[in-house]
mmCIF file of C-alpha atoms and ligand atoms in Angstrom:
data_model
loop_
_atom_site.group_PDB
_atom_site.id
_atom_site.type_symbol
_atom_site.label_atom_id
_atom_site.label_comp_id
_atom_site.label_asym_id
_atom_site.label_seq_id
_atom_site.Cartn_x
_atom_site.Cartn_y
_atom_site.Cartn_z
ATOM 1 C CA UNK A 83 -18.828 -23.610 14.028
ATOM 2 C CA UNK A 84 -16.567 -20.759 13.495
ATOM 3 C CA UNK A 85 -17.194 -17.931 11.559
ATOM 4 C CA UNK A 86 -15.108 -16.079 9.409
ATOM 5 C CA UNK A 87 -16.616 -12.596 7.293
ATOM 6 C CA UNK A 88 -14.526 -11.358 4.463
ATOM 7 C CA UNK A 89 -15.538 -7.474 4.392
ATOM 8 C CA UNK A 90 -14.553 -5.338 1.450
ATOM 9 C CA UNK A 91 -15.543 -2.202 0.236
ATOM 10 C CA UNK A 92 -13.713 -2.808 -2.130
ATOM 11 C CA UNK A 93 -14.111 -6.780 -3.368
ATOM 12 C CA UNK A 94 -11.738 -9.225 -4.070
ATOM 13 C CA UNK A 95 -11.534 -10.740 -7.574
ATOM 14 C CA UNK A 96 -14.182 -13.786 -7.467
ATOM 15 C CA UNK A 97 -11.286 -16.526 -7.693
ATOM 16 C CA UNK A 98 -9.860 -15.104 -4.489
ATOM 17 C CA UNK A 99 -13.276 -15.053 -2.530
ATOM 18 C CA UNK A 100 -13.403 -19.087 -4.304
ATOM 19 C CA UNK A 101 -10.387 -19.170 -2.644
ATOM 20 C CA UNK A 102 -10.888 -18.239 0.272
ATOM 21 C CA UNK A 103 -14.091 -20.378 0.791
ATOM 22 C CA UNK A 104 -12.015 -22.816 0.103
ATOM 23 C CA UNK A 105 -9.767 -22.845 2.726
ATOM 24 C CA UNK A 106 -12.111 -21.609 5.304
ATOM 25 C CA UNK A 107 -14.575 -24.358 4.457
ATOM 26 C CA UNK A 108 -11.961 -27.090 4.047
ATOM 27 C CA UNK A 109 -11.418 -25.907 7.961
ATOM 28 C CA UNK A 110 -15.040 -27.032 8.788
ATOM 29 C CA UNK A 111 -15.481 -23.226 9.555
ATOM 30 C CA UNK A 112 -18.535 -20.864 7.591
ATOM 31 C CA UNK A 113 -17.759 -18.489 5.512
ATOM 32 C CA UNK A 114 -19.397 -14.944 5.085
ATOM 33 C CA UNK A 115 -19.272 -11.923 2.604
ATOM 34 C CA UNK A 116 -20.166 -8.421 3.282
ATOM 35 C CA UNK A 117 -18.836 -6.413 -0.468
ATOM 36 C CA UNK A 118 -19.291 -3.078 -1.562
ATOM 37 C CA UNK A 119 -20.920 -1.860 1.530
ATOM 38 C CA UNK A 120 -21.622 1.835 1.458
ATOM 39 C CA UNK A 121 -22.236 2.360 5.105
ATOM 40 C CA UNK A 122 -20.619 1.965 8.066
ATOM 41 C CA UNK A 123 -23.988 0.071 10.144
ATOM 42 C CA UNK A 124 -23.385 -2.528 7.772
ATOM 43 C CA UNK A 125 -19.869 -3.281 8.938
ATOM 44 C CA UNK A 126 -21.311 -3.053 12.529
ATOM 45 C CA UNK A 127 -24.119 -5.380 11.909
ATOM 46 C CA UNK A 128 -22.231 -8.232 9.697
ATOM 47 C CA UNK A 129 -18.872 -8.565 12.414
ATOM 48 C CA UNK A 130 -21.577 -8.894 15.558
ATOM 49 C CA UNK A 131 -21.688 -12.821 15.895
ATOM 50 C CA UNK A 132 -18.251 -13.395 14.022
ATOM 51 C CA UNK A 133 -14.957 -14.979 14.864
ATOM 52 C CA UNK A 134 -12.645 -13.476 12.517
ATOM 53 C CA UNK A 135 -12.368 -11.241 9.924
ATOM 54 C CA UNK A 136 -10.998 -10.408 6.208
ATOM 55 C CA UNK A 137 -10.452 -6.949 5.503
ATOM 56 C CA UNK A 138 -8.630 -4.701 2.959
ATOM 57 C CA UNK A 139 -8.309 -0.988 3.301
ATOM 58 C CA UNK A 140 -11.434 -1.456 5.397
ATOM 59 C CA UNK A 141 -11.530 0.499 8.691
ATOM 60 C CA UNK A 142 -11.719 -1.304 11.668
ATOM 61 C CA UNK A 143 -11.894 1.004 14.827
ATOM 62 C CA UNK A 144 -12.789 1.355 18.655
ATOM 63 C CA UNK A 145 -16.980 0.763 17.314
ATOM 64 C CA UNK A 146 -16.328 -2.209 15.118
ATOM 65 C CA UNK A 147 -14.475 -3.799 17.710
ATOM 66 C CA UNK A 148 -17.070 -3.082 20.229
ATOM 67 C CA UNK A 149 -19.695 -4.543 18.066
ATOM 68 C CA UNK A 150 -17.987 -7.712 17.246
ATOM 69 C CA UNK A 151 -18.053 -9.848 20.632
ATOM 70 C CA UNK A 152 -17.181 -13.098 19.566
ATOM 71 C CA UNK A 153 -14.118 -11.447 17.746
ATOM 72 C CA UNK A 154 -10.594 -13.474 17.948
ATOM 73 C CA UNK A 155 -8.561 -12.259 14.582
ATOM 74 C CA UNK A 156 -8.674 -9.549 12.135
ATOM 75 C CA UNK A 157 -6.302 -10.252 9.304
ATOM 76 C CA UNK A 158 -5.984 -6.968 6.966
ATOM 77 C CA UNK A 159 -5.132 -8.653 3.385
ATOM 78 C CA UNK A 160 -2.802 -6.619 2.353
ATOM 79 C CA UNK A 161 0.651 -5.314 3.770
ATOM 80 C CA UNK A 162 -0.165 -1.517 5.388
ATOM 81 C CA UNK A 163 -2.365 -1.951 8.398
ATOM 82 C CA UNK A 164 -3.075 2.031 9.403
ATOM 83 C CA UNK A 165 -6.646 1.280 9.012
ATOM 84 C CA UNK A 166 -7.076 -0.777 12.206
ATOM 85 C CA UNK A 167 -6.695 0.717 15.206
ATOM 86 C CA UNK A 168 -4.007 -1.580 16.779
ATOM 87 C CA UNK A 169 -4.937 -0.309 20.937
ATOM 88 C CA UNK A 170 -8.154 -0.730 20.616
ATOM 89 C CA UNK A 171 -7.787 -4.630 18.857
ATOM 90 C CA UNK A 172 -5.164 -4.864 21.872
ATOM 91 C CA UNK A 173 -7.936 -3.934 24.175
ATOM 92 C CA UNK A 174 -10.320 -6.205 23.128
ATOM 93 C CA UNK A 175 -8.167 -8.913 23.161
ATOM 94 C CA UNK A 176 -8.192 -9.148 19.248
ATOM 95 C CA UNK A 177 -5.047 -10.542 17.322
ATOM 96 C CA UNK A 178 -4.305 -8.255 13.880
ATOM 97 C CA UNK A 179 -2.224 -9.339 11.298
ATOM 98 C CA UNK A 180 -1.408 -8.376 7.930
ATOM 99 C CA UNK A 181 -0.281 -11.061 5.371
ATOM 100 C CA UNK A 182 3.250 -9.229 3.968
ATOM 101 C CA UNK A 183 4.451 -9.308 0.282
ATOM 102 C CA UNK A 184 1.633 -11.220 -0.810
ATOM 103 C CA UNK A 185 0.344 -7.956 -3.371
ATOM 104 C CA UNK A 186 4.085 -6.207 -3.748
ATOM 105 C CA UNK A 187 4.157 -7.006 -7.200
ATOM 106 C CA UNK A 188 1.163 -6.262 -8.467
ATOM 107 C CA UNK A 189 1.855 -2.300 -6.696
ATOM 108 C CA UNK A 190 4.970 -2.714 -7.834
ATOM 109 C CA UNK A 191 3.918 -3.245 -11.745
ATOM 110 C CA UNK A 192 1.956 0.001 -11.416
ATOM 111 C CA UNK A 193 4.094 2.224 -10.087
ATOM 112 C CA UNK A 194 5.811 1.367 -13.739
ATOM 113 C CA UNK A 195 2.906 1.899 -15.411
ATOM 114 C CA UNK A 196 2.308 5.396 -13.499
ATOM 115 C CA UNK A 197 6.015 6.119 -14.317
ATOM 116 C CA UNK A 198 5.823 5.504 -18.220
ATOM 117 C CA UNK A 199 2.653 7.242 -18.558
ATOM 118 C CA UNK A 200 3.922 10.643 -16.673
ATOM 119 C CA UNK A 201 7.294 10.083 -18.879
ATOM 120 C CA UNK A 202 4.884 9.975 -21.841
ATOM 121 C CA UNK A 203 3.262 12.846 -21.199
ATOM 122 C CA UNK A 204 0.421 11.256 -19.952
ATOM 123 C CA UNK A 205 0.000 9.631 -23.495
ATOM 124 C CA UNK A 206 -0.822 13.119 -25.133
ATOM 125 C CA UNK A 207 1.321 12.417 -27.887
ATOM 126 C CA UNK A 208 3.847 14.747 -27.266
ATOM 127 C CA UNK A 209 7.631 14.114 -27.479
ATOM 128 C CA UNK A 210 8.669 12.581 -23.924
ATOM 129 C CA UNK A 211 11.029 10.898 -22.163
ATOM 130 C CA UNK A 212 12.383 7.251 -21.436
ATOM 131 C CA UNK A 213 13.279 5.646 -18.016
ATOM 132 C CA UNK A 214 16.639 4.015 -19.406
ATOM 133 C CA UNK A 215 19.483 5.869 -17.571
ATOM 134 C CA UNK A 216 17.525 7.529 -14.901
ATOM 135 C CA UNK A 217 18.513 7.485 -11.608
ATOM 136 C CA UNK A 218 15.408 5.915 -9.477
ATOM 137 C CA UNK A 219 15.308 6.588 -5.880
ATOM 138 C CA UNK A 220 12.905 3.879 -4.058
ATOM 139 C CA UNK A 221 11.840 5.275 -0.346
ATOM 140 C CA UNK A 222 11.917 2.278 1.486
ATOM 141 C CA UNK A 223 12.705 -0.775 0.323
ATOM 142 C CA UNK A 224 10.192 -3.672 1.826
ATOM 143 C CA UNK A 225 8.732 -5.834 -0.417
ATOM 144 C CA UNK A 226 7.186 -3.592 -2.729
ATOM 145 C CA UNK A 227 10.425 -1.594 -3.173
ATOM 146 C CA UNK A 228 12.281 -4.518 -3.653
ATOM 147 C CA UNK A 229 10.489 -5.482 -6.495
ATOM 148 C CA UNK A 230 9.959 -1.819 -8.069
ATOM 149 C CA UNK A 231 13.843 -2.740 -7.872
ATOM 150 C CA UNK A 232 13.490 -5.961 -9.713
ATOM 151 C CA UNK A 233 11.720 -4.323 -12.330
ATOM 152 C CA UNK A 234 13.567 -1.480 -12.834
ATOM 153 C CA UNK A 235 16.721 -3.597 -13.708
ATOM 154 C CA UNK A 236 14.811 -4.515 -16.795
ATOM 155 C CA UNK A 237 14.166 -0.950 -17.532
ATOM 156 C CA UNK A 238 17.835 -0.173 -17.460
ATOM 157 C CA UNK A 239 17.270 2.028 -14.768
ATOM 158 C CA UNK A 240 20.235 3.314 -11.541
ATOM 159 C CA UNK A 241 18.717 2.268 -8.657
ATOM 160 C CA UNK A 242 19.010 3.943 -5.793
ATOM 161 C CA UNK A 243 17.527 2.842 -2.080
ATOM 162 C CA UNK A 244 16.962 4.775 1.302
ATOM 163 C CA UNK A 245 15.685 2.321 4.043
ATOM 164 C CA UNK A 246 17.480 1.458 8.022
ATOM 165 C CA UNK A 247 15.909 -1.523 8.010
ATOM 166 C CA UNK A 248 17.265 -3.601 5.282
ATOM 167 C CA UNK A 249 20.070 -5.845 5.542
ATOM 168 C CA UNK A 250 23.255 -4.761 3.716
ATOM 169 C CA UNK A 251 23.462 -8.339 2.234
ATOM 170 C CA UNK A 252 19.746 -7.945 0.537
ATOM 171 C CA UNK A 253 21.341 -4.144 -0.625
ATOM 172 C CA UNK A 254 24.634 -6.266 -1.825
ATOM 173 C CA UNK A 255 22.652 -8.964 -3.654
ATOM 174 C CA UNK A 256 20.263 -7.096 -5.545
ATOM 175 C CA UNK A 257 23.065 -4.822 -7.037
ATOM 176 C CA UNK A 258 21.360 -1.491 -5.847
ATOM 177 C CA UNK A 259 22.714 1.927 -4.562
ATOM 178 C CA UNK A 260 22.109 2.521 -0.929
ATOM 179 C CA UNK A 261 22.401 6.268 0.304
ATOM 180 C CA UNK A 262 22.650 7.178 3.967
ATOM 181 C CA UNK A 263 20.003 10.328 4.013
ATOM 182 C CA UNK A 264 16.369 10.559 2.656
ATOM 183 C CA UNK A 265 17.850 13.844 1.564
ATOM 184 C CA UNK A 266 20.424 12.710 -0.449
ATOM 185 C CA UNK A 267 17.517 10.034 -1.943
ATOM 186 C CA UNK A 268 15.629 12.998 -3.257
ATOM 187 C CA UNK A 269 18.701 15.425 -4.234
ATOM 188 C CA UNK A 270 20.113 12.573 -6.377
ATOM 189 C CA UNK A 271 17.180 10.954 -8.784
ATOM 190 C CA UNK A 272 15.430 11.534 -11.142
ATOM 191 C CA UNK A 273 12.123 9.411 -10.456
ATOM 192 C CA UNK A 274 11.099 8.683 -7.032
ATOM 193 C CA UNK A 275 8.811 6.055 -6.057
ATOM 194 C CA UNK A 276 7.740 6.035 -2.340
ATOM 195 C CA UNK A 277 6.933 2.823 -0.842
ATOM 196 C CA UNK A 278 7.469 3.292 2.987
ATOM 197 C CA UNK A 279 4.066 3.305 5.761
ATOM 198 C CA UNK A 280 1.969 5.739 6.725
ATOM 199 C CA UNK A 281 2.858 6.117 10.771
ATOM 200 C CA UNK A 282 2.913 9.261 12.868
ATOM 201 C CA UNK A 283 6.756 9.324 11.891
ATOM 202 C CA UNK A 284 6.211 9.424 8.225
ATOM 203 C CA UNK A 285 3.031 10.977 8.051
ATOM 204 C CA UNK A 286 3.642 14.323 6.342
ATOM 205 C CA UNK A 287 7.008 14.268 6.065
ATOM 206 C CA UNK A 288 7.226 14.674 2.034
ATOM 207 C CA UNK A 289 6.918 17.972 1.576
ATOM 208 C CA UNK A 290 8.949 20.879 -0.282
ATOM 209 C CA UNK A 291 12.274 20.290 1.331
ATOM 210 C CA UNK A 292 12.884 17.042 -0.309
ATOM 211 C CA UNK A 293 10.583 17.129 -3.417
ATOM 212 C CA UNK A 294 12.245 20.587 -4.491
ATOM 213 C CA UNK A 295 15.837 19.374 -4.256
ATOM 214 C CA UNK A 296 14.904 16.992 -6.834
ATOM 215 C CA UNK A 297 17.336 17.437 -9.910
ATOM 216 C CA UNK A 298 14.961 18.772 -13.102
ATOM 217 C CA UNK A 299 12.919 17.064 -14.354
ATOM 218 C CA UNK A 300 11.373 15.711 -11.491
ATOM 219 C CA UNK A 301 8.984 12.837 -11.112
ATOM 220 C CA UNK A 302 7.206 11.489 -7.914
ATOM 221 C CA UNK A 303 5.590 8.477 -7.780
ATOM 222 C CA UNK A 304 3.111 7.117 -4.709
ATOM 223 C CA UNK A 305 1.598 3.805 -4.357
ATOM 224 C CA UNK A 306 1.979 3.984 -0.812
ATOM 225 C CA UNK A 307 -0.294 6.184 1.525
ATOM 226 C CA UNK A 308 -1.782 9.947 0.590
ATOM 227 C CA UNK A 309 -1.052 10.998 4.303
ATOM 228 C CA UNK A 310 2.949 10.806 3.640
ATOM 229 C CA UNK A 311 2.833 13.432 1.740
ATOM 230 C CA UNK A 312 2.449 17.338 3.113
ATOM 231 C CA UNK A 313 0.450 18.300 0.669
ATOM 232 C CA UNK A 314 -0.003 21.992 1.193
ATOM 233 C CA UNK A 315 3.844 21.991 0.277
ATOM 234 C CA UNK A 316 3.827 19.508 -2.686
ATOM 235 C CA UNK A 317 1.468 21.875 -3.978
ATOM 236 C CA UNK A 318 3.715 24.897 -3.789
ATOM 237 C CA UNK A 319 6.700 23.332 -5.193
ATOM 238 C CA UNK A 320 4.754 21.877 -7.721
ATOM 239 C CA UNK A 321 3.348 25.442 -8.922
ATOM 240 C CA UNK A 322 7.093 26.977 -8.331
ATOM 241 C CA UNK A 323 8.816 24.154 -10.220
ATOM 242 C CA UNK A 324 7.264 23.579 -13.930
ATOM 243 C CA UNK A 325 9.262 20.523 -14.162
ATOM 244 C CA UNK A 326 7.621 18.795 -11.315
ATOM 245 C CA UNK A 327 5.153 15.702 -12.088
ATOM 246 C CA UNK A 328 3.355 14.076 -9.739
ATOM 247 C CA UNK A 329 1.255 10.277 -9.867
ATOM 248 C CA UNK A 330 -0.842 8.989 -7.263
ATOM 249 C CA UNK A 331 -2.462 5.602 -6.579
ATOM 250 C CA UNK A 332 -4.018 7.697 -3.769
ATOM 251 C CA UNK A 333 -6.208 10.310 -4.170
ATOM 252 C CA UNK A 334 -4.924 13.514 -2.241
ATOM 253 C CA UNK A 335 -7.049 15.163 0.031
ATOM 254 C CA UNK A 336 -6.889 18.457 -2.228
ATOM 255 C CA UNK A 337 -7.797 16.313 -5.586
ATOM 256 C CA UNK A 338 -9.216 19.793 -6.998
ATOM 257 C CA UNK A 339 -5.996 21.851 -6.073
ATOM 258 C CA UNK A 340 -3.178 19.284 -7.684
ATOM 259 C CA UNK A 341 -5.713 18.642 -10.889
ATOM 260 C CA UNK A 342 -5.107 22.191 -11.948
ATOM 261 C CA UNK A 343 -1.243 21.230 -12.752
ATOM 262 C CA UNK A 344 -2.802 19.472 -15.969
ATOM 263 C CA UNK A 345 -0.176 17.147 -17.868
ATOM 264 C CA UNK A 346 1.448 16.935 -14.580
ATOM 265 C CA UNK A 347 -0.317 15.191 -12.100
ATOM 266 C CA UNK A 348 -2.512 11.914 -12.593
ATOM 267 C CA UNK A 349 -4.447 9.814 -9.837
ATOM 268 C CA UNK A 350 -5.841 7.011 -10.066
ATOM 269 C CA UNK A 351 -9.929 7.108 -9.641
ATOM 270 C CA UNK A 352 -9.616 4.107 -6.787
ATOM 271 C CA UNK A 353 -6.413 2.732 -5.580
ATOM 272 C CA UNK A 354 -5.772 -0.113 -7.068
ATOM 273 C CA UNK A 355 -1.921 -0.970 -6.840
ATOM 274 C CA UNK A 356 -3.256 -4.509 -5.308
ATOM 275 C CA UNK A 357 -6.091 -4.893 -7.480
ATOM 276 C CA UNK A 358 -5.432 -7.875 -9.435
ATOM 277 C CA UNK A 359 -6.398 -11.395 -9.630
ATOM 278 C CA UNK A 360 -3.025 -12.732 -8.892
ATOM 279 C CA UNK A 361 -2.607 -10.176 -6.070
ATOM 280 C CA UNK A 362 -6.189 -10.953 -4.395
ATOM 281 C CA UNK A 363 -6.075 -14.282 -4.551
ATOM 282 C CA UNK A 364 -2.413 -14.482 -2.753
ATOM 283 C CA UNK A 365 -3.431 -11.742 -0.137
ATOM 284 C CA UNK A 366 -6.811 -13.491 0.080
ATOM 285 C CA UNK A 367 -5.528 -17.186 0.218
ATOM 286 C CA UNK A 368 -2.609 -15.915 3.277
ATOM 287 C CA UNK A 369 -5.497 -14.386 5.059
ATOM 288 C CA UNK A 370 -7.668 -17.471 5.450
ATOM 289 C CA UNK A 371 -4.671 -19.646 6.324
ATOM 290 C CA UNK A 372 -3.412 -17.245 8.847
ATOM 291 C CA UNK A 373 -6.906 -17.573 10.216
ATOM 292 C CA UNK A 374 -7.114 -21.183 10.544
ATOM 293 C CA UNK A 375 -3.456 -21.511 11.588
ATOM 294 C CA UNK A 376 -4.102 -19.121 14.236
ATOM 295 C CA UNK A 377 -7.224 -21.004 15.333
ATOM 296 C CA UNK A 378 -5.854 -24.633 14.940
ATOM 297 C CA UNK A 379 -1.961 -24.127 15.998
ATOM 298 C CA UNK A 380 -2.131 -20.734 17.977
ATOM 299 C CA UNK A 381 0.160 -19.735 14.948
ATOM 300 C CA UNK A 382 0.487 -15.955 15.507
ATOM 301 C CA UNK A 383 3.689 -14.786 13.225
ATOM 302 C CA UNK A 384 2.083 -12.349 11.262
ATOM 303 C CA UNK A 385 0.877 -10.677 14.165
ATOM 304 C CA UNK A 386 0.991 -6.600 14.033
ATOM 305 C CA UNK A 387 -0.519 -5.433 17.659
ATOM 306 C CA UNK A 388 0.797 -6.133 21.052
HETATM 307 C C1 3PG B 191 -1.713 -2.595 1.006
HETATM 308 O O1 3PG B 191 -1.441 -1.927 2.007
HETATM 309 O O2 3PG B 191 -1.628 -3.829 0.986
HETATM 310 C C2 3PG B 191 -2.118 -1.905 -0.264
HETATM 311 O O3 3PG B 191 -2.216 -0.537 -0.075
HETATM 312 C C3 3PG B 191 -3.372 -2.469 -0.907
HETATM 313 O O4 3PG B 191 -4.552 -2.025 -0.331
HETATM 314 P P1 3PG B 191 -5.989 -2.587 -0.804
HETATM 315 O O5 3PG B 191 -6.114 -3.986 -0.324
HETATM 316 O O6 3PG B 191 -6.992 -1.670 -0.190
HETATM 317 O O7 3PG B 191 -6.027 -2.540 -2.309
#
């Protein structure tokens, strides 16, 4: 009998692990749960006799591959997949895939809710401002961007996009702005929520340059990845430009250094742009079908690694 682990630091909301057994056990396969674990051994010890796993975040590297022999399929529930190192999976002959889309709304509710509590002064009380009229400039527009774009419609926002990849007929039907440059992205709006990977390209590559030609008053938003941003420089502009806010769904690395800009920079304590029922269980659900479509049919179409 196959075996499939679901292993989350972080734990899925109990109808998506009810879910999930579900499906796996509907396969005829068994289904088991390693949650909250603290220490890496753990991971080690609970993926050595498995056949597939459910992760989130979770990192799977060169030793958890090595100590999972019987390993076929990791499926990262979620869409960004920088936590699994893709070589080594293609060196052990072990299929990753991600299961796309299936949490972009829940992210992209809470990059709202990150933007109206920065434009409210962090609910202080104080006078502040609305998102009606602003020009919003989404980095990338994959699923998550696409619905930050949905959303902001409602808000009565001017939507701006930067992103290669996207067909001009998805940029036609949704009614949004495309702009050629990541520069001009940044130089033109007002609020700017980044939604693109974190790969060695982008890794970094938000720094002063673009931040500071952001028209005043400035507002970045990130439910994406901390390692996009070059921190050392957000920090500068930050402390050169008063006007500059900053809200995170990911911790930076220098947590003590951005807290000091009080009123003007917020993260989250966990990040938890995915972490709702609706999101889980759809991430969750995807996972354990990709699994048992993979085993069953060969299906591999959400496959991320070579
Ligand atoms: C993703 O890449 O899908 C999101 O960042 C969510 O990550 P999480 O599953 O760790 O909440």
């Amino acid at each position: 009998m196959k075996k499939i682990l679901v292993a989350t630091e972080k734990p899925f909301a109990a109808v998506a692990v009810k879910g999930i057994k579900e499906v796996v056990e509907g396969a005829g396969y068994e289904l088991c749960m390693l949650e909250k674990y603290s220490d890496k051994q753990q991971l080690l010890d609970a993926v050595a006799d498995v056949d597939a796993v459910i992760i989130r975040s979770d990192k799977v590297d060169e030793d958890v591959l090595a100590a999972a022999k019987n390993l076929k399929i990791v499926v990262r529930a979620g869409a960004g997949y920088d936590n699994v190192d893709l070589a080594a999976a293609t060196a052990h002959n072990v299929c990753v895939m991600n299961t796309p889309g299936q949490n972009a709304n829940a992210v992209a509710e809470l990059a709202f809710g990150m933007m109206v509590y920065a434009c409210r002064n962090m609910y202080n009380g104080t006078s502040g401002t609305e998102l009606k009229g602003k020009k919003l400039g989404i980095h990338a527009y994959g699923n998550v961007g696409r619905n930050v774009g949905r959303i902001a419609k409602g808000f009565g926002m001017d939507i701006y996009i930067y992103d290669c990849y996207t067909p001009q007929e998805i940029v036609d039907a949704d009614g949004v702005k495309r702009v050629d440059t990541v520069e001009e992205l940044y130089s033109t709006c007002d609020v700017v929520s980044i939604h693109i990977p974190a790969t060695p390209e982008t890794k970094h590559s938000i720094g002063a340059a673009l931040v500071g030609s952001m028209p005043k008053p400035a507002l970045l938003v990130n439910t994406a990845r901390k390692e996009v941003i070059n921190e050392p420089e957000l920090l500068e502009v930050m402390a050169a430009r008063p006007d500059i806010k900053y809200v995170t769904d990911v911790a930076p690395d220098a947590l003590d250094e951005f807290a000091k800009f009080e009123g003007r920079f917020f993260a989250t304590p966990k990040k938890m742009g995915a972490q709702t029922a609706e999101a889980n269980v759809n991430a969750g659900i995807a996972a354990a079908k990709q699994i048992v479509d993979f085993f069953e049919n060969g299906n591999e179409r959400f496959r991320v690694n070579k």
